[in-house]
Amino acid sequence: MDTEARTAGEGSLPPRRDGERGWTRRRFVGAVAGTAAVVAVPSPAAPPADAETPKSEPDAAPPPRKPSGPRPLYVGTYTSVDGGGTGIGLASYDPESGRITGAGTLTGVPDPSYLAVHPDGRTLYAVDERQDGGVTAVRLADRRILGTRSTGGAAPCHLSVHPTGRWLLSANYGSGSVAVHPIDASGALGERTDLVTHGSPPPGPGQQGPHAHQIVTSPDGGHVLAVDLGTDTVYSYRLDRAKGTLTEVSRAQTRPGAGPRHLTFHPGGRYAYLANELDDTVAVCGYDPRSGRLRIGDPQPTGSEGGTNYPAQIVVAANGRYAFLANRGHNSLARYAVEAGGARLRLLGTVPVGGDFPRQIACAPDGRLLFAANQRSGTVTVFRVDPDSGELRPAGEPFASPVAVCALPL
């Protein structure tokens, strides 16, 4: 049974739902500048001063084995916009050349704008980014839809699976809330176990309300962090792994109007990097695994050279030596050297993304390729990643996919 929605923070405002303005901005800040190409397919911050060093701090992950043969790629889109897709794009990619080959579309999932996969690789999850938001589970073996559950909020734009594989976490952009759903042994979703609305602090400059943009688990698995663009805040929660409920333990605020969008952790687990959409900056954050406390450092440049730009997603190479940022507007990928064990980012430069409005980026599991989903051009572009220098080089030809807003390589 669904739990009653509750609001984060003592003395906070009652739960609220955004009006059409917030919903419209989220959906159409990257509106298609024409009909998208369609493929014909069959149906330096430091950790808090009071932080204690964990008994065993993880090192950067060793490079995975090189895959052989084609690998699956799933592409998210909007189905309710002109020129949009008809469902989740199905494709494969060559891990050597980076070439993408279309394999059809999985229909029946409305506005699947963000995708995630279960740790066991058997189930795909998609948000249904609509006013009455939902999350959908798909069994990959036979591409059967296992069902959809309500997120209890509007316009869910991000989801992730807890490392235990037992809980699906989702962020409702339109209503500024985060939700939890149980995952059963088959990969299917149960009824929502929690829903928390970000009622405080008050919305930042130019915002009408909270806008939860991401929810992710820390590398140690101890805390869940939610990034809210509307309140300029990153909330840290403790997840009750038996009940599927969230308890707020800490919150960190950016400078007013920064509009934090996406957070990613360094493999070492003590630092994270935050992309701020509205003030066109990134920041290094110190993270204390024991308390869940995040400390946000000073804003740093994105390489956009002062033009109109909205940073989208930041990712870190598996070896922890480089970070990459998608710049929408500048239409580039910024490359950073990660220094001082993760405590410092140094901008090395940018490369053209080869498309228009890169909404999301992701690295292949072996770390050798980086994929960029370009919303306005309706393409997915691919880059080889040099593990020693972090250099990005185009690989293969851009893959046409209607209103591509998420690329998930497996």
Tab-separated table of C-alpha atoms in Angstrom:
chain	number	residue	atom	x	y	z
A	1	MET	CA	0.000	0.000	0.000
A	2	ASP	CA	1.217	3.485	-0.790
A	3	THR	CA	2.418	5.531	2.149
A	4	GLU	CA	1.050	9.008	2.643
A	5	ALA	CA	3.186	11.699	1.035
A	6	ARG	CA	5.314	13.626	3.499
A	7	THR	CA	7.457	16.718	3.359
A	8	ALA	CA	11.194	16.949	4.013
A	9	GLY	CA	12.400	19.270	6.751
A	10	GLU	CA	11.013	20.399	10.097
A	11	GLY	CA	8.548	23.257	9.882
A	12	SER	CA	8.555	23.001	6.105
A	13	LEU	CA	5.771	24.056	3.807
A	14	PRO	CA	3.009	21.572	2.965
A	15	PRO	CA	3.499	19.358	-0.090
A	16	ARG	CA	2.817	21.175	-3.339
A	17	ARG	CA	2.675	20.479	-7.031
A	18	ASP	CA	4.159	22.701	-9.716
A	19	GLY	CA	1.958	24.378	-12.267
A	20	GLU	CA	2.350	24.169	-15.986
A	21	ARG	CA	5.265	26.629	-16.076
A	22	GLY	CA	7.747	24.337	-14.342
A	23	TRP	CA	6.535	21.311	-16.278
A	24	THR	CA	6.807	23.146	-19.579
A	25	ARG	CA	10.323	24.443	-18.896
A	26	ARG	CA	11.585	20.978	-18.033
A	27	ARG	CA	10.119	19.362	-21.137
A	28	PHE	CA	10.846	22.069	-23.643
A	29	VAL	CA	14.033	23.849	-22.586
A	30	GLY	CA	15.464	21.578	-25.263
A	31	ALA	CA	12.524	21.824	-27.664
A	32	VAL	CA	13.146	20.403	-31.092
A	33	ALA	CA	14.277	23.122	-33.496
A	34	GLY	CA	12.603	21.317	-36.380
A	35	THR	CA	11.560	17.791	-37.213
A	36	ALA	CA	14.059	15.362	-35.707
A	37	ALA	CA	15.693	12.760	-37.899
A	38	VAL	CA	13.848	9.466	-37.614
A	39	VAL	CA	15.233	6.007	-38.235
A	40	ALA	CA	12.911	3.651	-40.081
A	41	VAL	CA	12.756	0.647	-37.779
A	42	PRO	CA	10.297	-2.129	-37.176
A	43	SER	CA	7.655	-1.736	-34.754
A	44	PRO	CA	38.109	21.551	-4.840
A	45	ALA	CA	36.096	20.965	-1.724
A	46	ALA	CA	37.373	18.990	1.262
A	47	PRO	CA	35.398	16.479	3.326
A	48	PRO	CA	33.686	17.970	6.390
A	49	ALA	CA	36.180	18.698	9.160
A	50	ASP	CA	34.407	16.331	11.530
A	51	ALA	CA	34.390	13.461	9.053
A	52	GLU	CA	36.048	10.241	10.131
A	53	THR	CA	37.887	8.068	7.661
A	54	PRO	CA	35.945	4.858	6.997
A	55	LYS	CA	37.625	1.606	7.909
A	56	SER	CA	37.885	0.612	4.276
A	57	GLU	CA	37.671	3.364	1.689
A	58	PRO	CA	37.122	2.035	-1.853
A	59	ASP	CA	39.769	2.688	-4.470
A	60	ALA	CA	39.075	3.485	-8.083
A	61	ALA	CA	37.504	0.497	-9.798
A	62	PRO	CA	39.817	-1.647	-11.937
A	63	PRO	CA	39.088	-1.485	-15.669
A	64	PRO	CA	36.438	-4.058	-16.671
A	65	ARG	CA	37.167	-6.750	-19.207
A	66	LYS	CA	36.855	-5.789	-22.843
A	67	PRO	CA	33.556	-7.056	-24.289
A	68	SER	CA	33.448	-9.044	-27.507
A	69	GLY	CA	30.705	-8.728	-30.089
A	70	PRO	CA	27.830	-6.229	-30.278
A	71	ARG	CA	26.438	-4.827	-27.033
A	72	PRO	CA	22.893	-3.550	-26.346
A	73	LEU	CA	22.036	0.145	-26.322
A	74	TYR	CA	18.712	1.624	-25.217
A	75	VAL	CA	17.597	5.145	-26.121
A	76	GLY	CA	15.079	7.254	-24.217
A	77	THR	CA	12.871	9.856	-25.872
A	78	TYR	CA	9.675	11.867	-25.582
A	79	THR	CA	6.674	10.288	-27.286
A	80	SER	CA	4.261	13.208	-26.821
A	81	VAL	CA	6.160	15.929	-28.724
A	82	ASP	CA	6.227	16.646	-32.440
A	83	GLY	CA	8.893	14.536	-34.100
A	84	GLY	CA	9.326	12.428	-30.978
A	85	GLY	CA	9.786	8.692	-30.708
A	86	THR	CA	7.231	5.935	-30.233
A	87	GLY	CA	8.879	4.255	-27.259
A	88	ILE	CA	12.268	3.038	-26.053
A	89	GLY	CA	14.767	2.827	-28.903
A	90	LEU	CA	16.467	-0.564	-29.294
A	91	ALA	CA	19.955	-0.713	-30.760
A	92	SER	CA	23.370	-2.316	-30.442
A	93	TYR	CA	26.878	-0.913	-30.598
A	94	ASP	CA	30.240	-2.308	-31.608
A	95	PRO	CA	32.585	-1.850	-28.606
A	96	GLU	CA	35.574	-1.568	-30.952
A	97	SER	CA	34.351	0.853	-33.641
A	98	GLY	CA	31.549	2.567	-31.703
A	99	ARG	CA	29.137	1.994	-34.599
A	100	ILE	CA	25.467	1.896	-33.559
A	101	THR	CA	22.911	-0.279	-35.346
A	102	GLY	CA	19.169	0.197	-34.828
A	103	ALA	CA	17.064	-2.816	-33.842
A	104	GLY	CA	13.538	-1.406	-33.516
A	105	THR	CA	11.436	0.211	-30.812
A	106	LEU	CA	9.811	-1.042	-27.636
A	107	THR	CA	6.390	0.603	-27.679
A	108	GLY	CA	3.926	0.929	-24.823
A	109	VAL	CA	6.060	3.142	-22.566
A	110	PRO	CA	4.994	6.826	-22.692
A	111	ASP	CA	7.683	9.532	-22.585
A	112	PRO	CA	10.553	7.259	-21.432
A	113	SER	CA	12.988	10.151	-20.958
A	114	TYR	CA	15.382	8.398	-18.553
A	115	LEU	CA	16.446	4.762	-18.291
A	116	ALA	CA	18.273	2.571	-15.775
A	117	VAL	CA	19.065	-1.121	-15.539
A	118	HIS	CA	18.892	-3.520	-12.580
A	119	PRO	CA	22.306	-4.591	-11.194
A	120	ASP	CA	21.671	-8.142	-12.443
A	121	GLY	CA	21.151	-6.810	-15.985
A	122	ARG	CA	17.806	-8.524	-16.470
A	123	THR	CA	15.341	-5.642	-16.073
A	124	LEU	CA	15.174	-2.174	-17.611
A	125	TYR	CA	13.377	0.687	-15.846
A	126	ALA	CA	12.007	3.857	-17.446
A	127	VAL	CA	10.348	6.988	-16.144
A	128	ASP	CA	7.039	7.991	-17.727
A	129	GLU	CA	7.662	11.742	-17.731
A	130	ARG	CA	4.076	12.931	-17.718
A	131	GLN	CA	1.923	15.062	-15.441
A	132	ASP	CA	0.652	11.874	-13.804
A	133	GLY	CA	4.090	10.346	-13.465
A	134	GLY	CA	4.982	6.683	-13.465
A	135	VAL	CA	7.852	4.203	-13.600
A	136	THR	CA	7.812	1.131	-15.838
A	137	ALA	CA	9.718	-2.169	-15.632
A	138	VAL	CA	10.703	-4.141	-18.762
A	139	ARG	CA	12.110	-7.681	-18.742
A	140	LEU	CA	14.997	-7.640	-21.206
A	141	ALA	CA	15.039	-11.344	-22.056
A	142	ASP	CA	11.772	-11.090	-24.013
A	143	ARG	CA	11.187	-7.286	-23.793
A	144	ARG	CA	7.974	-7.836	-21.901
A	145	ILE	CA	6.566	-4.886	-19.955
A	146	LEU	CA	6.165	-6.054	-16.358
A	147	GLY	CA	3.949	-3.158	-15.317
A	148	THR	CA	3.882	0.513	-14.365
A	149	ARG	CA	3.552	2.144	-10.938
A	150	SER	CA	2.632	5.710	-10.076
A	151	THR	CA	5.425	7.869	-8.675
A	152	GLY	CA	2.888	9.990	-6.814
A	153	GLY	CA	4.190	13.127	-8.503
A	154	ALA	CA	4.480	15.055	-11.750
A	155	ALA	CA	7.056	14.705	-14.509
A	156	PRO	CA	9.514	12.132	-13.129
A	157	CYS	CA	12.803	12.802	-14.936
A	158	HIS	CA	15.344	10.496	-13.250
A	159	LEU	CA	15.472	7.083	-11.634
A	160	SER	CA	18.107	4.723	-10.284
A	161	VAL	CA	18.244	1.268	-8.720
A	162	HIS	CA	19.661	0.866	-5.213
A	163	PRO	CA	22.817	-1.333	-5.284
A	164	THR	CA	20.952	-4.072	-3.384
A	165	GLY	CA	18.596	-4.382	-6.359
A	166	ARG	CA	15.593	-4.254	-4.036
A	167	TRP	CA	14.484	-0.638	-4.431
A	168	LEU	CA	13.788	1.728	-7.334
A	169	LEU	CA	14.314	5.429	-6.589
A	170	SER	CA	12.756	8.162	-8.732
A	171	ALA	CA	12.712	11.978	-8.824
A	172	ASN	CA	9.580	13.948	-9.746
A	173	TYR	CA	10.695	17.193	-11.364
A	174	GLY	CA	7.282	18.824	-11.645
A	175	SER	CA	6.213	18.316	-8.045
A	176	GLY	CA	9.644	18.350	-6.396
A	177	SER	CA	9.376	14.966	-4.723
A	178	VAL	CA	11.237	11.656	-4.562
A	179	ALA	CA	9.675	8.201	-4.466
A	180	VAL	CA	10.651	4.640	-3.545
A	181	HIS	CA	9.256	1.423	-5.040
A	182	PRO	CA	10.127	-2.167	-4.065
A	183	ILE	CA	11.521	-4.533	-6.702
A	184	ASP	CA	10.556	-8.198	-6.465
A	185	ALA	CA	12.579	-11.231	-7.533
A	186	SER	CA	11.218	-11.027	-11.087
A	187	GLY	CA	12.275	-7.384	-11.457
A	188	ALA	CA	8.683	-6.123	-11.305
A	189	LEU	CA	7.749	-3.113	-9.178
A	190	GLY	CA	5.522	-3.112	-6.116
A	191	GLU	CA	3.371	-0.327	-4.700
A	192	ARG	CA	5.221	2.793	-3.647
A	193	THR	CA	6.632	2.625	-0.112
A	194	ASP	CA	7.544	6.299	0.307
A	195	LEU	CA	7.112	9.744	-1.195
A	196	VAL	CA	8.916	12.821	0.159
A	197	THR	CA	8.306	16.354	-1.137
A	198	HIS	CA	11.005	18.999	-0.828
A	199	GLY	CA	9.016	21.627	1.054
A	200	SER	CA	11.998	23.603	2.325
A	201	PRO	CA	14.133	25.621	1.878
A	202	PRO	CA	12.084	28.086	-0.193
A	203	PRO	CA	12.508	27.997	-3.987
A	204	GLY	CA	15.559	29.728	-5.427
A	205	PRO	CA	15.510	32.851	-7.634
A	206	GLY	CA	13.141	32.503	-10.579
A	207	GLN	CA	11.691	29.204	-9.316
A	208	GLN	CA	8.035	28.615	-8.401
A	209	GLY	CA	8.696	25.498	-6.383
A	210	PRO	CA	10.965	22.512	-5.829
A	211	HIS	CA	12.185	20.524	-8.850
A	212	ALA	CA	13.765	17.194	-7.915
A	213	HIS	CA	16.090	16.411	-10.813
A	214	GLN	CA	18.063	13.346	-9.714
A	215	ILE	CA	18.194	10.677	-7.023
A	216	VAL	CA	21.263	8.475	-6.602
A	217	THR	CA	22.850	6.180	-4.015
A	218	SER	CA	26.320	6.926	-2.639
A	219	PRO	CA	29.066	4.433	-3.604
A	220	ASP	CA	29.132	2.910	-0.117
A	221	GLY	CA	25.376	2.284	-0.307
A	222	GLY	CA	24.762	4.050	2.977
A	223	HIS	CA	22.849	7.103	1.786
A	224	VAL	CA	20.557	8.297	-0.994
A	225	LEU	CA	21.106	11.820	-2.354
A	226	ALA	CA	18.466	13.884	-4.168
A	227	VAL	CA	19.425	16.924	-6.264
A	228	ASP	CA	16.763	19.653	-6.421
A	229	LEU	CA	17.129	22.393	-9.031
A	230	GLY	CA	14.241	24.439	-7.625
A	231	THR	CA	15.492	24.740	-4.033
A	232	ASP	CA	19.231	24.857	-4.888
A	233	THR	CA	19.726	21.951	-2.494
A	234	VAL	CA	21.126	18.424	-2.364
A	235	TYR	CA	19.262	16.334	0.235
A	236	SER	CA	20.862	13.303	1.902
A	237	TYR	CA	18.584	10.499	3.078
A	238	ARG	CA	19.037	7.217	4.871
A	239	LEU	CA	17.058	4.431	3.210
A	240	ASP	CA	15.461	1.835	5.479
A	241	ARG	CA	16.296	-1.264	3.474
A	242	ALA	CA	13.554	-3.308	5.156
A	243	LYS	CA	10.687	-0.812	4.809
A	244	GLY	CA	11.747	1.272	1.812
A	245	THR	CA	11.358	4.595	3.611
A	246	LEU	CA	13.595	7.678	3.510
A	247	THR	CA	14.818	9.694	6.500
A	248	GLU	CA	16.556	12.996	5.845
A	249	VAL	CA	19.936	13.263	7.580
A	250	SER	CA	21.540	16.295	5.943
A	251	ARG	CA	21.174	18.922	3.248
A	252	ALA	CA	23.675	21.045	1.347
A	253	GLN	CA	22.817	24.265	-0.484
A	254	THR	CA	24.455	25.775	-3.535
A	255	ARG	CA	24.655	29.515	-4.019
A	256	PRO	CA	21.207	31.005	-4.827
A	257	GLY	CA	20.135	30.455	-8.412
A	258	ALA	CA	22.753	27.826	-9.252
A	259	GLY	CA	20.090	25.290	-10.210
A	260	PRO	CA	21.877	22.008	-9.356
A	261	ARG	CA	20.950	19.293	-11.843
A	262	HIS	CA	23.225	16.264	-11.661
A	263	LEU	CA	25.650	14.744	-9.135
A	264	THR	CA	28.183	12.005	-9.763
A	265	PHE	CA	30.631	10.383	-7.365
A	266	HIS	CA	34.331	9.747	-7.709
A	267	PRO	CA	35.033	5.980	-7.436
A	268	GLY	CA	36.877	6.584	-4.157
A	269	GLY	CA	33.600	7.572	-2.508
A	270	ARG	CA	34.832	10.695	-0.677
A	271	TYR	CA	34.189	13.293	-3.387
A	272	ALA	CA	31.405	14.084	-5.837
A	273	TYR	CA	30.945	16.539	-8.707
A	274	LEU	CA	27.868	18.684	-9.169
A	275	ALA	CA	26.641	20.178	-12.461
A	276	ASN	CA	24.666	23.409	-11.958
A	277	GLU	CA	22.283	24.023	-14.852
A	278	LEU	CA	21.246	27.627	-14.271
A	279	ASP	CA	24.516	29.413	-13.449
A	280	ASP	CA	26.593	27.311	-15.875
A	281	THR	CA	29.089	25.943	-13.342
A	282	VAL	CA	30.364	22.746	-11.783
A	283	ALA	CA	31.494	22.204	-8.195
A	284	VAL	CA	33.601	19.672	-6.315
A	285	CYS	CA	31.851	18.321	-3.222
A	286	GLY	CA	33.358	16.648	-0.191
A	287	TYR	CA	31.318	13.683	1.056
A	288	ASP	CA	31.330	11.969	4.458
A	289	PRO	CA	30.124	8.348	4.048
A	290	ARG	CA	29.411	8.005	7.774
A	291	SER	CA	27.006	10.913	8.134
A	292	GLY	CA	25.878	11.364	4.531
A	293	ARG	CA	26.926	14.997	4.769
A	294	LEU	CA	27.869	16.760	1.531
A	295	ARG	CA	29.907	19.972	1.389
A	296	ILE	CA	29.663	21.896	-1.891
A	297	GLY	CA	32.810	23.714	-3.063
A	298	ASP	CA	33.271	26.855	-5.124
A	299	PRO	CA	31.755	27.159	-8.616
A	300	GLN	CA	34.074	26.348	-11.507
A	301	PRO	CA	33.859	26.957	-15.288
A	302	THR	CA	32.326	24.583	-17.799
A	303	GLY	CA	34.349	25.722	-20.806
A	304	SER	CA	31.332	27.411	-22.389
A	305	GLU	CA	33.261	30.710	-22.668
A	306	GLY	CA	30.389	32.808	-21.356
A	307	GLY	CA	27.786	31.927	-23.977
A	308	THR	CA	24.297	30.630	-23.236
A	309	ASN	CA	24.814	27.181	-21.817
A	310	TYR	CA	23.021	24.686	-19.579
A	311	PRO	CA	25.269	21.973	-18.145
A	312	ALA	CA	23.420	18.668	-18.208
A	313	GLN	CA	25.220	15.584	-16.923
A	314	ILE	CA	28.677	14.921	-15.532
A	315	VAL	CA	30.335	11.488	-15.476
A	316	VAL	CA	33.644	10.175	-14.156
A	317	ALA	CA	35.896	7.678	-15.928
A	318	ALA	CA	36.044	4.271	-14.248
A	319	ASN	CA	39.704	4.817	-13.324
A	320	GLY	CA	38.743	8.044	-11.542
A	321	ARG	CA	41.280	10.146	-13.457
A	322	TYR	CA	38.978	12.205	-15.694
A	323	ALA	CA	35.490	13.693	-15.659
A	324	PHE	CA	33.310	14.711	-18.602
A	325	LEU	CA	30.465	17.238	-18.729
A	326	ALA	CA	27.714	17.667	-21.345
A	327	ASN	CA	27.222	21.324	-22.303
A	328	ARG	CA	23.832	22.152	-23.858
A	329	GLY	CA	24.023	25.382	-25.813
A	330	HIS	CA	27.786	25.331	-26.230
A	331	ASN	CA	27.153	21.843	-27.638
A	332	SER	CA	30.376	20.424	-26.324
A	333	LEU	CA	31.853	17.904	-23.940
A	334	ALA	CA	34.100	19.453	-21.313
A	335	ARG	CA	37.046	17.361	-20.141
A	336	TYR	CA	38.490	17.652	-16.633
A	337	ALA	CA	41.538	16.119	-14.986
A	338	VAL	CA	40.640	14.723	-11.565
A	339	GLU	CA	43.450	15.536	-9.148
A	340	ALA	CA	44.386	15.265	-5.462
A	341	GLY	CA	42.609	11.952	-5.046
A	342	GLY	CA	39.344	13.401	-6.312
A	343	ALA	CA	39.434	16.697	-4.406
A	344	ARG	CA	40.150	18.868	-7.422
A	345	LEU	CA	38.908	19.289	-11.007
A	346	ARG	CA	41.077	20.982	-13.619
A	347	LEU	CA	39.435	21.981	-16.901
A	348	LEU	CA	41.461	20.663	-19.839
A	349	GLY	CA	39.220	21.940	-22.616
A	350	THR	CA	36.176	21.033	-24.679
A	351	VAL	CA	35.398	19.063	-27.834
A	352	PRO	CA	32.343	19.516	-30.107
A	353	VAL	CA	29.689	16.958	-29.262
A	354	GLY	CA	28.748	16.503	-32.908
A	355	GLY	CA	25.066	17.169	-32.247
A	356	ASP	CA	22.667	19.747	-30.869
A	357	PHE	CA	21.768	20.020	-27.160
A	358	PRO	CA	23.475	17.028	-25.466
A	359	ARG	CA	20.901	16.175	-22.797
A	360	GLN	CA	22.656	13.153	-21.267
A	361	ILE	CA	25.959	11.265	-21.493
A	362	ALA	CA	27.006	7.792	-20.381
A	363	CYS	CA	30.111	5.628	-20.527
A	364	ALA	CA	30.104	2.051	-21.756
A	365	PRO	CA	30.699	-0.487	-18.954
A	366	ASP	CA	34.326	-1.015	-20.017
A	367	GLY	CA	34.925	2.747	-20.041
A	368	ARG	CA	36.310	2.865	-23.589
A	369	LEU	CA	33.338	4.644	-25.192
A	370	LEU	CA	31.232	7.640	-24.212
A	371	PHE	CA	27.715	8.170	-25.610
A	372	ALA	CA	25.920	11.530	-25.897
A	373	ALA	CA	22.151	11.818	-26.453
A	374	ASN	CA	21.520	15.027	-28.418
A	375	GLN	CA	17.937	16.172	-28.004
A	376	ARG	CA	17.496	18.792	-30.730
A	377	SER	CA	19.414	17.033	-33.489
A	378	GLY	CA	17.835	13.673	-32.648
A	379	THR	CA	21.167	11.856	-32.606
A	380	VAL	CA	23.411	9.759	-30.407
A	381	THR	CA	27.106	10.481	-30.900
A	382	VAL	CA	29.930	8.238	-29.708
A	383	PHE	CA	33.485	8.996	-28.571
A	384	ARG	CA	36.501	6.850	-27.789
A	385	VAL	CA	37.949	7.603	-24.353
A	386	ASP	CA	41.722	7.422	-23.963
A	387	PRO	CA	42.240	5.984	-20.443
A	388	ASP	CA	45.653	7.630	-20.070
A	389	SER	CA	44.940	11.149	-21.313
A	390	GLY	CA	41.137	11.299	-21.109
A	391	GLU	CA	41.128	12.513	-24.710
A	392	LEU	CA	37.830	12.134	-26.574
A	393	ARG	CA	37.779	11.184	-30.252
A	394	PRO	CA	34.644	10.682	-32.386
A	395	ALA	CA	33.849	7.026	-33.064
A	396	GLY	CA	31.471	5.897	-35.780
A	397	GLU	CA	28.754	8.037	-37.344
A	398	PRO	CA	25.998	9.844	-35.407
A	399	PHE	CA	23.024	7.538	-34.902
A	400	ALA	CA	19.659	9.103	-35.770
A	401	SER	CA	17.023	8.608	-33.067
A	402	PRO	CA	13.997	10.881	-32.576
A	403	VAL	CA	14.408	13.410	-29.744
A	404	ALA	CA	17.201	11.405	-28.139
A	405	VAL	CA	17.362	12.404	-24.467
A	406	CYS	CA	18.979	9.336	-22.862
A	407	ALA	CA	21.441	6.706	-24.084
A	408	LEU	CA	22.022	3.616	-21.940
A	409	PRO	CA	24.847	1.322	-23.135
A	410	LEU	CA	25.110	-2.120	-21.485
